């Protein structure tokens, strides 16, 4: 049975589990017992998919227009990354030549 939202005039909103055949009918408030009409306060939640798929859908919806960012300047920003400069892997020789010891030796740099 699905969970529906109802609005009590005295107590406020509450949720109740009801049969689908009674979806349009008012139900009793669990606090005061008065008849409360059904309302839609939140968007319906798709319950026939697994939790991981629901989390993925909500992440995609959020990132569509409001991506999650850790800072305001972006990756590698000098003011937000703690001031630590990334260590270069380039080896500078006294004659001015460079070598890249961690790179593949057969690759030619540009």
PDB file of C-alpha atoms in Angstrom, residues 40-77:
ATOM      1  CA  UNK A  40       0.572  16.629  -2.390  1.00  0.00           C
ATOM      2  CA  UNK A  41       3.339  18.405  -0.457  1.00  0.00           C
ATOM      3  CA  UNK A  42       6.292  16.554  -1.998  1.00  0.00           C
ATOM      4  CA  UNK A  43       6.885  14.952  -5.358  1.00  0.00           C
ATOM      5  CA  UNK A  44       5.902  11.289  -5.607  1.00  0.00           C
ATOM      6  CA  UNK A  45       8.781   8.892  -4.989  1.00  0.00           C
ATOM      7  CA  UNK A  46       9.274   6.055  -7.454  1.00  0.00           C
ATOM      8  CA  UNK A  47       9.224   2.984  -5.256  1.00  0.00           C
ATOM      9  CA  UNK A  48       9.589   0.166  -7.791  1.00  0.00           C
ATOM     10  CA  UNK A  49      13.298   0.847  -8.374  1.00  0.00           C
ATOM     11  CA  UNK A  50      16.146  -0.022  -6.030  1.00  0.00           C
ATOM     12  CA  UNK A  51      17.714   2.452  -3.609  1.00  0.00           C
ATOM     13  CA  UNK A  52      20.931   2.757  -5.622  1.00  0.00           C
ATOM     14  CA  UNK A  53      19.002   3.636  -8.788  1.00  0.00           C
ATOM     15  CA  UNK A  54      16.953   6.263  -6.904  1.00  0.00           C
ATOM     16  CA  UNK A  55      20.176   7.806  -5.547  1.00  0.00           C
ATOM     17  CA  UNK A  56      21.620   7.863  -9.066  1.00  0.00           C
ATOM     18  CA  UNK A  57      18.516   9.544 -10.481  1.00  0.00           C
ATOM     19  CA  UNK A  58      18.545  12.217  -7.778  1.00  0.00           C
ATOM     20  CA  UNK A  59      22.267  12.847  -8.362  1.00  0.00           C
ATOM     21  CA  UNK A  60      21.692  13.230 -12.101  1.00  0.00           C
ATOM     22  CA  UNK A  61      18.781  15.607 -11.500  1.00  0.00           C
ATOM     23  CA  UNK A  62      20.879  17.741  -9.159  1.00  0.00           C
ATOM     24  CA  UNK A  63      23.876  17.843 -11.496  1.00  0.00           C
ATOM     25  CA  UNK A  64      21.792  18.780 -14.513  1.00  0.00           C
ATOM     26  CA  UNK A  65      21.490  22.416 -13.453  1.00  0.00           C
ATOM     27  CA  UNK A  66      23.410  22.687 -10.166  1.00  0.00           C
ATOM     28  CA  UNK A  67      26.596  20.605 -10.112  1.00  0.00           C
ATOM     29  CA  UNK A  68      28.165  19.908  -6.750  1.00  0.00           C
ATOM     30  CA  UNK A  69      31.313  22.006  -6.282  1.00  0.00           C
ATOM     31  CA  UNK A  70      33.806  21.964  -3.459  1.00  0.00           C
ATOM     32  CA  UNK A  71      35.036  25.503  -4.009  1.00  0.00           C
ATOM     33  CA  UNK A  72      34.071  28.568  -5.973  1.00  0.00           C
ATOM     34  CA  UNK A  73      37.193  28.689  -8.185  1.00  0.00           C
ATOM     35  CA  UNK A  74      37.585  25.168  -9.504  1.00  0.00           C
ATOM     36  CA  UNK A  75      40.311  22.528  -9.345  1.00  0.00           C
ATOM     37  CA  UNK A  76      43.926  23.579  -8.785  1.00  0.00           C
ATOM     38  CA  UNK A  77      43.067  27.064  -7.527  1.00  0.00           C
TER      39      UNK A  77
END
